[in-house]
PDB file of C-alpha atoms in Angstrom:
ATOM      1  CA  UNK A   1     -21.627 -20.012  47.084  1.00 77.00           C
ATOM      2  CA  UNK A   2     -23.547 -19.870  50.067  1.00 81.00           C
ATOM      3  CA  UNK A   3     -20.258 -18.383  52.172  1.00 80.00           C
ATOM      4  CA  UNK A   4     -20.295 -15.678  49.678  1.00 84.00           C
ATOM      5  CA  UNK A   5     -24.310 -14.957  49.797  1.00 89.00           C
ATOM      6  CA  UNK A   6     -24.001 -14.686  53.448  1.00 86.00           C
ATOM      7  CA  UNK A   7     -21.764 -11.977  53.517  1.00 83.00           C
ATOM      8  CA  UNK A   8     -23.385 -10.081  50.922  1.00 85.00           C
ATOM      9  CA  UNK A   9     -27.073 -10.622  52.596  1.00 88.00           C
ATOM     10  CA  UNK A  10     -25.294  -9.098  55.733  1.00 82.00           C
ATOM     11  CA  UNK A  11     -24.047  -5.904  53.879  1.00 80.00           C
ATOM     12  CA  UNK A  12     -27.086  -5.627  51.868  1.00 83.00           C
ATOM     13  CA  UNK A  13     -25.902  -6.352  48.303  1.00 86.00           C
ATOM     14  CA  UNK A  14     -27.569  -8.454  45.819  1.00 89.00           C
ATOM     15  CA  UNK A  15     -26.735 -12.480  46.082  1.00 94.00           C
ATOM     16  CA  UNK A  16     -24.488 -14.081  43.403  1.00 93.00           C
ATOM     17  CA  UNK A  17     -26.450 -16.658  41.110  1.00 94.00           C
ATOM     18  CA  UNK A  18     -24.507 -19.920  40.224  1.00 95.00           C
ATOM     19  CA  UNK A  19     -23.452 -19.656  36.631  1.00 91.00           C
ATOM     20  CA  UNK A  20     -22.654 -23.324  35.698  1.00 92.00           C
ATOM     21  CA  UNK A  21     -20.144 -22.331  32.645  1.00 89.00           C
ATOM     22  CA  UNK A  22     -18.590 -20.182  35.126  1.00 91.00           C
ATOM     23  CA  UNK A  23     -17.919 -23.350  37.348  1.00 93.00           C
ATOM     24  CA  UNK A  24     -16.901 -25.522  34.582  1.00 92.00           C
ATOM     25  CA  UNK A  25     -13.939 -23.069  33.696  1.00 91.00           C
ATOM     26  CA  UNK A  26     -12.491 -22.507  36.871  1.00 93.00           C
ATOM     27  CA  UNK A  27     -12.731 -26.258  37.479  1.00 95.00           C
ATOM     28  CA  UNK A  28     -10.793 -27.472  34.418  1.00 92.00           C
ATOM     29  CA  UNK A  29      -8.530 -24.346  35.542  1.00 92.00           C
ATOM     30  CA  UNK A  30      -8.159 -25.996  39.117  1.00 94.00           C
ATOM     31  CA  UNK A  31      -7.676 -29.731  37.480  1.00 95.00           C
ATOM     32  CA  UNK A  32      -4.460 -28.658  36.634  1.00 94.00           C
ATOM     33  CA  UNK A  33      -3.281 -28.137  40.284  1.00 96.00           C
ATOM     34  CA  UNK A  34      -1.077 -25.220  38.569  1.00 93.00           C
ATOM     35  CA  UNK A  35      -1.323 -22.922  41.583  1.00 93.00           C
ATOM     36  CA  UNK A  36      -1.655 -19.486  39.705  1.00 90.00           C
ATOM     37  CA  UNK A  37      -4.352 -16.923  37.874  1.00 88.00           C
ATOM     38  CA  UNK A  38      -5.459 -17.835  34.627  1.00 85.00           C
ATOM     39  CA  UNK A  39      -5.283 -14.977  31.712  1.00 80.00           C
ATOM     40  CA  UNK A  40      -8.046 -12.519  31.976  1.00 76.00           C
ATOM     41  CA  UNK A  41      -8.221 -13.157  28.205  1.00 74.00           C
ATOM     42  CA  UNK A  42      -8.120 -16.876  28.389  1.00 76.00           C
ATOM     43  CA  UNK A  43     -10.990 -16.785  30.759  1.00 79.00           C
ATOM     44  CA  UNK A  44     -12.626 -14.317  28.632  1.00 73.00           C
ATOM     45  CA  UNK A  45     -12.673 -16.696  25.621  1.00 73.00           C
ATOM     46  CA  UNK A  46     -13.202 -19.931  27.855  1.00 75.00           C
ATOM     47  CA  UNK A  47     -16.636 -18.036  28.983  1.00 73.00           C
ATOM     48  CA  UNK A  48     -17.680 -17.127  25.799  1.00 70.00           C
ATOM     49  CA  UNK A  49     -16.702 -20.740  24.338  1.00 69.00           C
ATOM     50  CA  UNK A  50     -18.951 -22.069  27.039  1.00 70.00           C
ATOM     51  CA  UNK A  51     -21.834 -19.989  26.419  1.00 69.00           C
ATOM     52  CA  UNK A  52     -21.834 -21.229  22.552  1.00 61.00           C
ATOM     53  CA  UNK A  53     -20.830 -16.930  21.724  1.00 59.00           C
ATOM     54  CA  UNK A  54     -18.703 -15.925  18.845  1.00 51.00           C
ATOM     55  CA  UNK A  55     -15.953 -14.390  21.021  1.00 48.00           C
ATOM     56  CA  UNK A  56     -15.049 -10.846  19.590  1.00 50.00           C
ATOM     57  CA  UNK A  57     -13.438  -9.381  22.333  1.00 48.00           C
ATOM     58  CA  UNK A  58     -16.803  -8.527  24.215  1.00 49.00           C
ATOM     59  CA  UNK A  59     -16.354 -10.707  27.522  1.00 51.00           C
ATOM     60  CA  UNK A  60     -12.266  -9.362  27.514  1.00 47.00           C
ATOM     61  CA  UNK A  61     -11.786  -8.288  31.305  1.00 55.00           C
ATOM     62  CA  UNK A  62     -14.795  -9.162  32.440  1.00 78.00           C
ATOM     63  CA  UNK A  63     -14.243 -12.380  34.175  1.00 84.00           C
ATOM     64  CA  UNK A  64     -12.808 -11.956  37.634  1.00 85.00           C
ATOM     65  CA  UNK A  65     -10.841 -14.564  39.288  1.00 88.00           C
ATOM     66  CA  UNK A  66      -9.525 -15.465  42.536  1.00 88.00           C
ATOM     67  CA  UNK A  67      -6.994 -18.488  43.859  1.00 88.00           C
ATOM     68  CA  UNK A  68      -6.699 -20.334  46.589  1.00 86.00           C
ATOM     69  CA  UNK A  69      -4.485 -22.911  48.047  1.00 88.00           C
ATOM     70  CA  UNK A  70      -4.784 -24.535  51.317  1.00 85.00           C
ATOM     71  CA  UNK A  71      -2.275 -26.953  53.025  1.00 86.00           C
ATOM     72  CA  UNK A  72      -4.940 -28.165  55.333  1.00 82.00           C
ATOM     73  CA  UNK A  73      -6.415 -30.919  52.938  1.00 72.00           C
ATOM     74  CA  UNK A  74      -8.946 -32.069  55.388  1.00 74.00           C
ATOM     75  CA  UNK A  75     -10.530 -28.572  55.584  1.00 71.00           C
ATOM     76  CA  UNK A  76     -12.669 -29.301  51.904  1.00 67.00           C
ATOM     77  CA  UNK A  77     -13.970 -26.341  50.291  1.00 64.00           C
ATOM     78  CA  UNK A  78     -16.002 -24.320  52.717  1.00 63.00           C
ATOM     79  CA  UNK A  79     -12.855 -23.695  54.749  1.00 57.00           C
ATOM     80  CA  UNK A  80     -10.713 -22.225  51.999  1.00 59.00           C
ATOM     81  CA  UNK A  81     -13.622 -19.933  50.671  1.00 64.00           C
ATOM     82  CA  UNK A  82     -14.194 -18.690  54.249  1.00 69.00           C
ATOM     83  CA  UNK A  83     -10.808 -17.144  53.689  1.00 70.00           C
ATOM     84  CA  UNK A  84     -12.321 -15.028  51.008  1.00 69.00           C
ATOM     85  CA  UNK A  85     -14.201 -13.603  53.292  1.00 71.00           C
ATOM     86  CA  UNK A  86     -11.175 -13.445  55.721  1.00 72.00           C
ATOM     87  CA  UNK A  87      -9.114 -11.022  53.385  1.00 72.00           C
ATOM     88  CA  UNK A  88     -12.137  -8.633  54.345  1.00 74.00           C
ATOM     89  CA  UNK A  89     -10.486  -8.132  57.364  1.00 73.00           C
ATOM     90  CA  UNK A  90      -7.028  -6.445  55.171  1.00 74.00           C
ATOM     91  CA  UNK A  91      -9.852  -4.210  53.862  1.00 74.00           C
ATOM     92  CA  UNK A  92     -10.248  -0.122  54.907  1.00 76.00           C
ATOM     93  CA  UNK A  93     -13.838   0.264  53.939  1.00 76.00           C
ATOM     94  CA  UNK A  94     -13.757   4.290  54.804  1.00 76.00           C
ATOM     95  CA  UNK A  95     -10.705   4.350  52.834  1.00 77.00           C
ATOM     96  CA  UNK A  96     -11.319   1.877  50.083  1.00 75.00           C
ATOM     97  CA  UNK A  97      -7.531   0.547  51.049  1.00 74.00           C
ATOM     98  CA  UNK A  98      -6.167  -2.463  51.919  1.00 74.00           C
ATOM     99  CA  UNK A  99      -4.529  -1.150  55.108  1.00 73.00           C
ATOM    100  CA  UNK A 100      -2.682  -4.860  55.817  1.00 63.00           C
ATOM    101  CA  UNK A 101      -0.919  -6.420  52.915  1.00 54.00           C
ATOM    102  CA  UNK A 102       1.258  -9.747  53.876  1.00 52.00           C
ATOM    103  CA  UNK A 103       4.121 -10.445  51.738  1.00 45.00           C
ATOM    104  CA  UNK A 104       2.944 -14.040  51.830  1.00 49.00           C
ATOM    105  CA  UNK A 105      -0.628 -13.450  50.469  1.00 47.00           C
ATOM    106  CA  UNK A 106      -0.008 -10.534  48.040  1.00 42.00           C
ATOM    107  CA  UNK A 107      -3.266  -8.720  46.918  1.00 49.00           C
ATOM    108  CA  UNK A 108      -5.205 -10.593  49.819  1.00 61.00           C
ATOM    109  CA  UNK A 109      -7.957  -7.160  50.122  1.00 74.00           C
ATOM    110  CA  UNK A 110      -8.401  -8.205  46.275  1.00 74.00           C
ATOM    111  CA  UNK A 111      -9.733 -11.805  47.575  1.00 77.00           C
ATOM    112  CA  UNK A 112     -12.158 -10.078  49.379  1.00 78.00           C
ATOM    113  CA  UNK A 113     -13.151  -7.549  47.081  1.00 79.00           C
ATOM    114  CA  UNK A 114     -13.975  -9.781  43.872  1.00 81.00           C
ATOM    115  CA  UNK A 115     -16.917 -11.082  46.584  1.00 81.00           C
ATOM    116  CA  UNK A 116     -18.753  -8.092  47.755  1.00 82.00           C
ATOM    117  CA  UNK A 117     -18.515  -5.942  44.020  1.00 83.00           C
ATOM    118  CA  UNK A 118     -22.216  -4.969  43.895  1.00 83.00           C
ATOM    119  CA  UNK A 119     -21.316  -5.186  39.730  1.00 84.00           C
ATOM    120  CA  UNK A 120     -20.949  -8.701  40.311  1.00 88.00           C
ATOM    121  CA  UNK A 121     -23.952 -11.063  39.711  1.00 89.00           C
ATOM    122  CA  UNK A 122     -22.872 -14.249  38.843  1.00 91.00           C
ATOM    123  CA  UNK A 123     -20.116 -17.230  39.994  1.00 92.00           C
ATOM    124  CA  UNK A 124     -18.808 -20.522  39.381  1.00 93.00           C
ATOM    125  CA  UNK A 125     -16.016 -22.173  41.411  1.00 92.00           C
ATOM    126  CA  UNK A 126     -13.774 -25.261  40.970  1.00 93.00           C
ATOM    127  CA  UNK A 127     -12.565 -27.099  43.451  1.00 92.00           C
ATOM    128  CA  UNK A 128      -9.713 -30.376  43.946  1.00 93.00           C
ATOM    129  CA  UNK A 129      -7.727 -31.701  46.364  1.00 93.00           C
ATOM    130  CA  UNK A 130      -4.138 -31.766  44.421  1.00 95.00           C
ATOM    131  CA  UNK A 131      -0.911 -34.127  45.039  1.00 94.00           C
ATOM    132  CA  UNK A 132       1.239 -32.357  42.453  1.00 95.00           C
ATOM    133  CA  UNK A 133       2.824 -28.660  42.027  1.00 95.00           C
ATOM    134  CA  UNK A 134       2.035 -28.033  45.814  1.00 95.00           C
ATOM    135  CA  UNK A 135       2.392 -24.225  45.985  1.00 94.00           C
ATOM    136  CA  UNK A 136       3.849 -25.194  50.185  1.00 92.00           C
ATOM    137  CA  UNK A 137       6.473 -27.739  48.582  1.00 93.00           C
ATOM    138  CA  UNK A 138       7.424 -30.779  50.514  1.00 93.00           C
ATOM    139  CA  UNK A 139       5.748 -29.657  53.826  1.00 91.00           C
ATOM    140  CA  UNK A 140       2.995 -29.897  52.254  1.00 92.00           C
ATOM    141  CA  UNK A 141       2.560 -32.536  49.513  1.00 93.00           C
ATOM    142  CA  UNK A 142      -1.001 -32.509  49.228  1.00 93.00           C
ATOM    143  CA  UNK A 143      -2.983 -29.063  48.998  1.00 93.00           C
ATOM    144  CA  UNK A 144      -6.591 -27.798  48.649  1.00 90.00           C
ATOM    145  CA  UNK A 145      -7.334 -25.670  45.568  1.00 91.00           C
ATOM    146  CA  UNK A 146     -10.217 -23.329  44.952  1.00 89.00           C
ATOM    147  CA  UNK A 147     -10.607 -21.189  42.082  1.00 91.00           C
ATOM    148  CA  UNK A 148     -13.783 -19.003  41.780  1.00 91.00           C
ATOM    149  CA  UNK A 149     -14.162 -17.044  38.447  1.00 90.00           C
ATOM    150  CA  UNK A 150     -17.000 -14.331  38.403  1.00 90.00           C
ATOM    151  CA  UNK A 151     -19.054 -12.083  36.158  1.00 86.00           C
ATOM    152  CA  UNK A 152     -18.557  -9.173  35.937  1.00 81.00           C
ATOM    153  CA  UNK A 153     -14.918  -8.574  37.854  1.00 79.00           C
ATOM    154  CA  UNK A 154     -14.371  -6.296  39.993  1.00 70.00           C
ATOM    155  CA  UNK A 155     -12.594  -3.178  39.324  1.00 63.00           C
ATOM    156  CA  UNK A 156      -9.824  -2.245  41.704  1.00 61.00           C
ATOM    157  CA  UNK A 157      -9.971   1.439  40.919  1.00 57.00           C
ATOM    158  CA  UNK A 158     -13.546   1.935  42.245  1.00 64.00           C
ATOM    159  CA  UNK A 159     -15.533   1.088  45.832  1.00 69.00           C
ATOM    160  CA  UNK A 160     -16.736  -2.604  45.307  1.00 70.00           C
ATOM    161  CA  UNK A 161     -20.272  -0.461  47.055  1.00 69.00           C
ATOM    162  CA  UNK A 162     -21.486   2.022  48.357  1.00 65.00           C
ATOM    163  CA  UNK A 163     -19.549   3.832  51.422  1.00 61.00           C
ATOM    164  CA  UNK A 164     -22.853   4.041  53.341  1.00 63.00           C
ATOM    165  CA  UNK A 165     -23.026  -0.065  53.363  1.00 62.00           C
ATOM    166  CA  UNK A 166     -19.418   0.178  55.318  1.00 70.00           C
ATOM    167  CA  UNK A 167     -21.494   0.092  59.086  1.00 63.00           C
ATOM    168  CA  UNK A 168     -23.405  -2.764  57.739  1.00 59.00           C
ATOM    169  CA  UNK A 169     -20.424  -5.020  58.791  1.00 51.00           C
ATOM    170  CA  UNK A 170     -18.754  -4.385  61.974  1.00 42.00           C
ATOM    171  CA  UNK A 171     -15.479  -5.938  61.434  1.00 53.00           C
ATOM    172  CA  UNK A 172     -15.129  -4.017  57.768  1.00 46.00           C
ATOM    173  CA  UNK A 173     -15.336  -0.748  59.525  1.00 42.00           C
TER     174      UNK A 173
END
C-alpha cells in the first residue's frame, strides 16, 4: 500500500485506506495461483459477502482489479507492485491515452490507472509465491503473484484526475 500512497502523495490525490475484506478477496483469489482477472461480478458479491451486505446488485462494477505475475520469485511483493506504478510510464496524461501498449502486457496503462483514480479510496491486495499454473511455463516454474482489488474501480472512459495534476509528476507528462 505504501508504493501506491507514494505516488498518489506526489500527484496530490487522496491516499488509499487498507480495506481488510478487500485484502481477504484478492488473497483467496491469488491462493489459487490461476494467473487471470476474477469476474467483476464475482468480486462484487465476494465484497459484499465480506462486509456481512445482502448483495442486490449494488457493489456490481465497482470493485477494480489488477494482476500481476512475476518470474523473479525473490523480488517479494514490493517489487511486483512497483510495476503498477511502472505501467504509468505507457500512460499520455495530456491525452488520457496509453501511447505504448506491449503485446506481452496487454492493458498495462490500465495497471497504472486503477492506482491514481482520485474515485478510488480504498484497497486490499493478496499476495503468494506460486509453484503451479506458472503464467512463464517451464522457464519459470515458480512465479510471484499479486492481485490488488479496489473500491471504487476505475473507469476507463474518464481521466483517473484532474488534467492540471499531469505536471505534478514529471515522468507522466
Amino acid at each position: 500500500m505504501d508504493t501506491h500512497n507514494d505516488l498518489r502523495r506526489s500527484i496530490g490525490l487522496p491516499l488509499l485506506a487498507w480495506d481488510a475484506d478487500l485484502a481477504a478477496g484478492a488473497q483467496a483469489w491469488v491462493n489459487k495461483c490461476d494467473f487471470e482477472h476474477t469476474d467483476s461480478l464475482q468480486r462484487a458479491r465476494d465484497y459484499a459477502w465480506r462486509r456481512k451486505l445482502t448483495y442486490g446488485g449494488a457493489f456490481e462494477g465497482t470493485i477494480g482489479e489488477n494482476v500481476l505475475a512475476d518470474a523473479n520469485v525473490r523480488s517479494g511483493p514490493y517489487l511486483n507492485i512497483s510495476l503498477f506504478v511502472e505501467a504509468g510510464l505507457n500512460w499520455n496524461c495530456e491525452t488520457n491515452a496509453c501511447t505504448k501498449p506491449t503485446s506481452s502486457q496487454p492493458g498495462e496503462c490500465g495497471l497504472f490507472l486503477q492506482l491514481v483514480n482520485d474515485r478510488t479510496s480504498r484497497i486490499g491486495c493478496g499476495y503468494k509465491q506460486c509453484r503451479t499454473n506458472s503464467p512463464f511455463g517451464s522457464r519459470a516454474p515458480e512465479w510471484n503473484y499479486v492481485v490488488c482489488w479496489y473500491n471504487p474501480m476505475s473507469l476507463k472512459t474518464r481521466r483517473p484526475f484532474a488534467a492540471d495534476y499531469c505536471g505534478s509528476v514529471p515522468s507522466l507528462n
